[in-house]
Amino acid sequence: MVRRLGTDIPTEDRNYYITTPIFYVNASPHIGHLYSAVTADYLHRYKLLQGFNSRFATGTDEHGLKIQQAADAAGQDPLSFCTKVSERFKHLFKSCHISYTDYIRTTEERHRCAVEHFWTVLQSKGFIYKGNYEGWYSTQDESFLTPSQVGDAKDSSGKEIKISLESGHKVEWMIEENYMFRLSEFRSRLQEWLEGNPRAVQPERFHHAVLQWLQEDLPDLSVSRQRSRLQWGIPVPGDLDQTIYVWLDALVNYLTVAGYPDTHSQWWRAAHHVVGKDILKFHAIYWPAFLLAADLPLPQTIHVHSHWTVGGKKMSKSLGNVVDPLERSQRFTIDGMRYFLLRQGVPDTDCDYDDDKVVKLLNAELTDSLGGLLNRCTAPSLNPAQVYPHFCSDSFPSQGTEAHKGRAVDEDYHMLDAVRALPAVVEQHYESVHVYKALEAINRCVRQTNGFVQRHTPWKLGSGDGRDQLWLDTILHVSLECLRMYGTLLQPIVPEMADKLLSRLGVKPEEKSWAALDFLVKYQGKDCPFEGRALGPDTGVLFNRLERPNAEKGKPKKAKKATKVKS
């Protein structure tokens, strides 16, 4: 029996707050941004299915020198520039069924108020002081770096420059009078937090990476820039000659959405972040230190994911290999792209994007395997009454009750065991954000169910024989029960397709929750609410077959209808 987290926990612990990073508006969204958003979205949908009160925030980071320079280069005022790019992110997320409950922009007044209050708290507690900062700074990363994080390189003209060893971006030596945050005071507390909470940063390799960083001394952090250098940002309260550092500004967005400083406590203690590995230090060292300084709870979990590459190389405009997520979601469908990203994305290693790989995967697993099973088991030739057929315990008796008298074989019982265990397996992997393992497990069971149908060839069973008809109905009942499980479990991943599948089976909206994952209750001797119920309308194939990409790169191709499986 699957553990139902949504129903066996105290009411006050049913809140769940998930965030993506807020995305920097210096360029249009790419496939990595969509991957972050889809990851947070499936967690939000999954928790709702379990009965949680879930809140899901995303948005855009709109301050900083990089934005100021990009707006100047575009000949636009910064706010107009930010609004234009922010709308592209919002359009992408709406188009891809990202079901956020709050879209935050750091240029909003509510956020400015939250940042000013947060700054004042840190300053009043003595954690912010005026000092001189002298060191390396990357404008591209909006990041201060220690000498050990900087290396030598040459630019395109052959001139020797200093770069960030992590990002490869150029750094410059900077001397400024700024406000400093006493980061050095929090090293031991951060180590205690991580060592006492092994799941605070996931996957494990990133947890180890943060602890490794903390082996070195943490220098105090500059948390402002001179207003003469950076005008596009929130002024330091009480000092109009200084602008708050963009990362301090940006990180507070998570509190802004939670209702800080007045009504945040209900949601903030249930906070979980989804971030890319490139911003791990900001989220796992700077952010927890800021929160500790402000006497606020730390995030429950920081879920970290790796990057998407193309041909093994990082996506960049100069290489011309940036994958447009909106165009791909139109070409391969919204659910198709969601499924591919979560099926192929492995959190702790970089993943390579390839159009041909998308087509092969979706055709094999969604069109042929899952779609073929649904089409076969609901075909009028096998199920002319178009109902959820009855289960016959004589044809498929419980194991150990003289099973040899039935028509089920050992492989069939193995399939039942696998599908019965599937919700717990999927739940484990959804919780740990190893979604690819959950989808592997579902796909494995789908293949077993197809094997079950193929093994017993129900299309050969004559309707004239009463026992054959009972066995035919039982085969279809078991297969539809398997499909109902797969459809319910896939809702967070491919919401539109899963709804189509469940609706075809005649499953009602209130029967689609995690609590409804009771598999094949007739086999357990209980009444089945679906037995004898009319199937839903046939709205066509579950997932249209996709054509392989041709040599004309970037040209959208029309989807080709899947061939109906003969039955």
PDB file of N, CA and C in Angstrom, residues 439-482:
ATOM      1  N   LEU A 439      10.533   7.938 -13.869  1.00  0.00           N
ATOM      2  CA  LEU A 439       9.997   7.700 -15.216  1.00  0.00           C
ATOM      3  C   LEU A 439      10.537   6.405 -15.804  1.00  0.00           C
ATOM      4  N   GLU A 440      11.758   6.046 -15.446  1.00  0.00           N
ATOM      5  CA  GLU A 440      12.296   4.739 -15.860  1.00  0.00           C
ATOM      6  C   GLU A 440      11.439   3.618 -15.281  1.00  0.00           C
ATOM      7  N   ALA A 441      11.078   3.758 -14.004  1.00  0.00           N
ATOM      8  CA  ALA A 441      10.280   2.729 -13.331  1.00  0.00           C
ATOM      9  C   ALA A 441       8.891   2.618 -13.960  1.00  0.00           C
ATOM     10  N   ILE A 442       8.276   3.767 -14.264  1.00  0.00           N
ATOM     11  CA  ILE A 442       6.959   3.747 -14.913  1.00  0.00           C
ATOM     12  C   ILE A 442       7.062   3.099 -16.280  1.00  0.00           C
ATOM     13  N   ASN A 443       8.065   3.486 -17.054  1.00  0.00           N
ATOM     14  CA  ASN A 443       8.219   2.935 -18.403  1.00  0.00           C
ATOM     15  C   ASN A 443       8.466   1.428 -18.377  1.00  0.00           C
ATOM     16  N   ARG A 444       9.201   0.986 -17.372  1.00  0.00           N
ATOM     17  CA  ARG A 444       9.459  -0.451 -17.235  1.00  0.00           C
ATOM     18  C   ARG A 444       8.146  -1.206 -16.999  1.00  0.00           C
ATOM     19  N   CYS A 445       7.283  -0.636 -16.151  1.00  0.00           N
ATOM     20  CA  CYS A 445       5.988  -1.275 -15.890  1.00  0.00           C
ATOM     21  C   CYS A 445       5.073  -1.223 -17.112  1.00  0.00           C
ATOM     22  N   VAL A 446       5.129  -0.128 -17.867  1.00  0.00           N
ATOM     23  CA  VAL A 446       4.335  -0.039 -19.098  1.00  0.00           C
ATOM     24  C   VAL A 446       4.748  -1.159 -20.047  1.00  0.00           C
ATOM     25  N   ARG A 447       6.049  -1.393 -20.162  1.00  0.00           N
ATOM     26  CA  ARG A 447       6.524  -2.476 -21.039  1.00  0.00           C
ATOM     27  C   ARG A 447       6.030  -3.836 -20.535  1.00  0.00           C
ATOM     28  N   GLN A 448       6.021  -4.020 -19.220  1.00  0.00           N
ATOM     29  CA  GLN A 448       5.520  -5.282 -18.664  1.00  0.00           C
ATOM     30  C   GLN A 448       4.030  -5.465 -18.970  1.00  0.00           C
ATOM     31  N   THR A 449       3.275  -4.382 -18.912  1.00  0.00           N
ATOM     32  CA  THR A 449       1.840  -4.479 -19.205  1.00  0.00           C
ATOM     33  C   THR A 449       1.609  -4.778 -20.677  1.00  0.00           C
ATOM     34  N   ASN A 450       2.392  -4.157 -21.534  1.00  0.00           N
ATOM     35  CA  ASN A 450       2.301  -4.491 -22.961  1.00  0.00           C
ATOM     36  C   ASN A 450       2.643  -5.959 -23.188  1.00  0.00           C
ATOM     37  N   GLY A 451       3.640  -6.444 -22.455  1.00  0.00           N
ATOM     38  CA  GLY A 451       4.008  -7.858 -22.563  1.00  0.00           C
ATOM     39  C   GLY A 451       2.884  -8.768 -22.099  1.00  0.00           C
ATOM     40  N   PHE A 452       2.178  -8.365 -21.053  1.00  0.00           N
ATOM     41  CA  PHE A 452       1.024  -9.110 -20.535  1.00  0.00           C
ATOM     42  C   PHE A 452      -0.068  -9.227 -21.607  1.00  0.00           C
ATOM     43  N   VAL A 453      -0.376  -8.114 -22.250  1.00  0.00           N
ATOM     44  CA  VAL A 453      -1.414  -8.127 -23.298  1.00  0.00           C
ATOM     45  C   VAL A 453      -0.954  -8.973 -24.473  1.00  0.00           C
ATOM     46  N   GLN A 454       0.287  -8.783 -24.897  1.00  0.00           N
ATOM     47  CA  GLN A 454       0.821  -9.514 -26.049  1.00  0.00           C
ATOM     48  C   GLN A 454       0.865 -11.022 -25.766  1.00  0.00           C
ATOM     49  N   ARG A 455       1.196 -11.354 -24.537  1.00  0.00           N
ATOM     50  CA  ARG A 455       1.333 -12.762 -24.150  1.00  0.00           C
ATOM     51  C   ARG A 455       0.008 -13.509 -24.240  1.00  0.00           C
ATOM     52  N   HIS A 456      -1.090 -12.819 -23.908  1.00  0.00           N
ATOM     53  CA  HIS A 456      -2.385 -13.501 -23.830  1.00  0.00           C
ATOM     54  C   HIS A 456      -3.289 -13.217 -25.033  1.00  0.00           C
ATOM     55  N   THR A 457      -2.808 -12.447 -25.986  1.00  0.00           N
ATOM     56  CA  THR A 457      -3.505 -12.183 -27.260  1.00  0.00           C
ATOM     57  C   THR A 457      -5.031 -12.121 -27.117  1.00  0.00           C
ATOM     58  N   PRO A 458      -5.565 -11.125 -26.420  1.00  0.00           N
ATOM     59  CA  PRO A 458      -7.017 -11.070 -26.195  1.00  0.00           C
ATOM     60  C   PRO A 458      -7.827 -10.970 -27.488  1.00  0.00           C
ATOM     61  N   TRP A 459      -7.191 -10.453 -28.563  1.00  0.00           N
ATOM     62  CA  TRP A 459      -7.911 -10.341 -29.839  1.00  0.00           C
ATOM     63  C   TRP A 459      -8.204 -11.701 -30.460  1.00  0.00           C
ATOM     64  N   LYS A 460      -7.587 -12.774 -29.915  1.00  0.00           N
ATOM     65  CA  LYS A 460      -7.839 -14.122 -30.426  1.00  0.00           C
ATOM     66  C   LYS A 460      -8.898 -14.865 -29.615  1.00  0.00           C
ATOM     67  N   LEU A 461      -9.332 -14.242 -28.526  1.00  0.00           N
ATOM     68  CA  LEU A 461     -10.313 -14.907 -27.667  1.00  0.00           C
ATOM     69  C   LEU A 461     -11.714 -14.740 -28.247  1.00  0.00           C
ATOM     70  N   GLY A 462     -12.363 -15.858 -28.532  1.00  0.00           N
ATOM     71  CA  GLY A 462     -13.690 -15.799 -29.138  1.00  0.00           C
ATOM     72  C   GLY A 462     -14.750 -15.415 -28.137  1.00  0.00           C
ATOM     73  N   SER A 463     -15.678 -14.589 -28.559  1.00  0.00           N
ATOM     74  CA  SER A 463     -16.744 -14.131 -27.665  1.00  0.00           C
ATOM     75  C   SER A 463     -17.805 -15.207 -27.445  1.00  0.00           C
ATOM     76  N   GLY A 464     -17.761 -16.307 -28.227  1.00  0.00           N
ATOM     77  CA  GLY A 464     -18.757 -17.367 -28.069  1.00  0.00           C
ATOM     78  C   GLY A 464     -18.533 -18.199 -26.831  1.00  0.00           C
ATOM     79  N   ASP A 465     -17.288 -18.239 -26.349  1.00  0.00           N
ATOM     80  CA  ASP A 465     -16.956 -19.039 -25.178  1.00  0.00           C
ATOM     81  C   ASP A 465     -17.040 -18.147 -23.945  1.00  0.00           C
ATOM     82  N   GLY A 466     -17.907 -18.530 -22.990  1.00  0.00           N
ATOM     83  CA  GLY A 466     -18.110 -17.700 -21.801  1.00  0.00           C
ATOM     84  C   GLY A 466     -16.847 -17.536 -20.988  1.00  0.00           C
ATOM     85  N   ARG A 467     -16.046 -18.616 -20.867  1.00  0.00           N
ATOM     86  CA  ARG A 467     -14.815 -18.521 -20.092  1.00  0.00           C
ATOM     87  C   ARG A 467     -13.804 -17.614 -20.780  1.00  0.00           C
ATOM     88  N   ASP A 468     -13.767 -17.692 -22.125  1.00  0.00           N
ATOM     89  CA  ASP A 468     -12.876 -16.806 -22.874  1.00  0.00           C
ATOM     90  C   ASP A 468     -13.260 -15.349 -22.674  1.00  0.00           C
ATOM     91  N   GLN A 469     -14.571 -15.100 -22.640  1.00  0.00           N
ATOM     92  CA  GLN A 469     -15.030 -13.722 -22.475  1.00  0.00           C
ATOM     93  C   GLN A 469     -14.642 -13.188 -21.089  1.00  0.00           C
ATOM     94  N   LEU A 470     -14.790 -14.060 -20.063  1.00  0.00           N
ATOM     95  CA  LEU A 470     -14.382 -13.648 -18.716  1.00  0.00           C
ATOM     96  C   LEU A 470     -12.888 -13.343 -18.655  1.00  0.00           C
ATOM     97  N   TRP A 471     -12.091 -14.161 -19.337  1.00  0.00           N
ATOM     98  CA  TRP A 471     -10.636 -13.952 -19.359  1.00  0.00           C
ATOM     99  C   TRP A 471     -10.283 -12.686 -20.148  1.00  0.00           C
ATOM    100  N   LEU A 472     -10.957 -12.467 -21.269  1.00  0.00           N
ATOM    101  CA  LEU A 472     -10.758 -11.250 -22.061  1.00  0.00           C
ATOM    102  C   LEU A 472     -11.064 -10.017 -21.212  1.00  0.00           C
ATOM    103  N   ASP A 473     -12.213 -10.045 -20.531  1.00  0.00           N
ATOM    104  CA  ASP A 473     -12.584  -8.905 -19.679  1.00  0.00           C
ATOM    105  C   ASP A 473     -11.543  -8.693 -18.572  1.00  0.00           C
ATOM    106  N   THR A 474     -11.029  -9.789 -18.019  1.00  0.00           N
ATOM    107  CA  THR A 474     -10.041  -9.692 -16.940  1.00  0.00           C
ATOM    108  C   THR A 474      -8.730  -9.095 -17.451  1.00  0.00           C
ATOM    109  N   ILE A 475      -8.310  -9.544 -18.631  1.00  0.00           N
ATOM    110  CA  ILE A 475      -7.086  -8.974 -19.235  1.00  0.00           C
ATOM    111  C   ILE A 475      -7.234  -7.465 -19.395  1.00  0.00           C
ATOM    112  N   LEU A 476      -8.379  -7.047 -19.920  1.00  0.00           N
ATOM    113  CA  LEU A 476      -8.607  -5.613 -20.139  1.00  0.00           C
ATOM    114  C   LEU A 476      -8.730  -4.862 -18.814  1.00  0.00           C
ATOM    115  N   HIS A 477      -9.408  -5.463 -17.840  1.00  0.00           N
ATOM    116  CA  HIS A 477      -9.553  -4.809 -16.527  1.00  0.00           C
ATOM    117  C   HIS A 477      -8.171  -4.572 -15.899  1.00  0.00           C
ATOM    118  N   VAL A 478      -7.338  -5.607 -15.895  1.00  0.00           N
ATOM    119  CA  VAL A 478      -5.992  -5.479 -15.325  1.00  0.00           C
ATOM    120  C   VAL A 478      -5.189  -4.423 -16.074  1.00  0.00           C
ATOM    121  N   SER A 479      -5.285  -4.446 -17.392  1.00  0.00           N
ATOM    122  CA  SER A 479      -4.527  -3.491 -18.209  1.00  0.00           C
ATOM    123  C   SER A 479      -4.991  -2.056 -17.972  1.00  0.00           C
ATOM    124  N   LEU A 480      -6.300  -1.847 -17.854  1.00  0.00           N
ATOM    125  CA  LEU A 480      -6.818  -0.502 -17.593  1.00  0.00           C
ATOM    126  C   LEU A 480      -6.442  -0.031 -16.192  1.00  0.00           C
ATOM    127  N   GLU A 481      -6.412  -0.958 -15.234  1.00  0.00           N
ATOM    128  CA  GLU A 481      -5.958  -0.593 -13.894  1.00  0.00           C
ATOM    129  C   GLU A 481      -4.490  -0.150 -13.913  1.00  0.00           C
ATOM    130  N   CYS A 482      -3.681  -0.851 -14.689  1.00  0.00           N
ATOM    131  CA  CYS A 482      -2.272  -0.443 -14.844  1.00  0.00           C
ATOM    132  C   CYS A 482      -2.197   0.948 -15.468  1.00  0.00           C
TER     133      CYS A 482
END
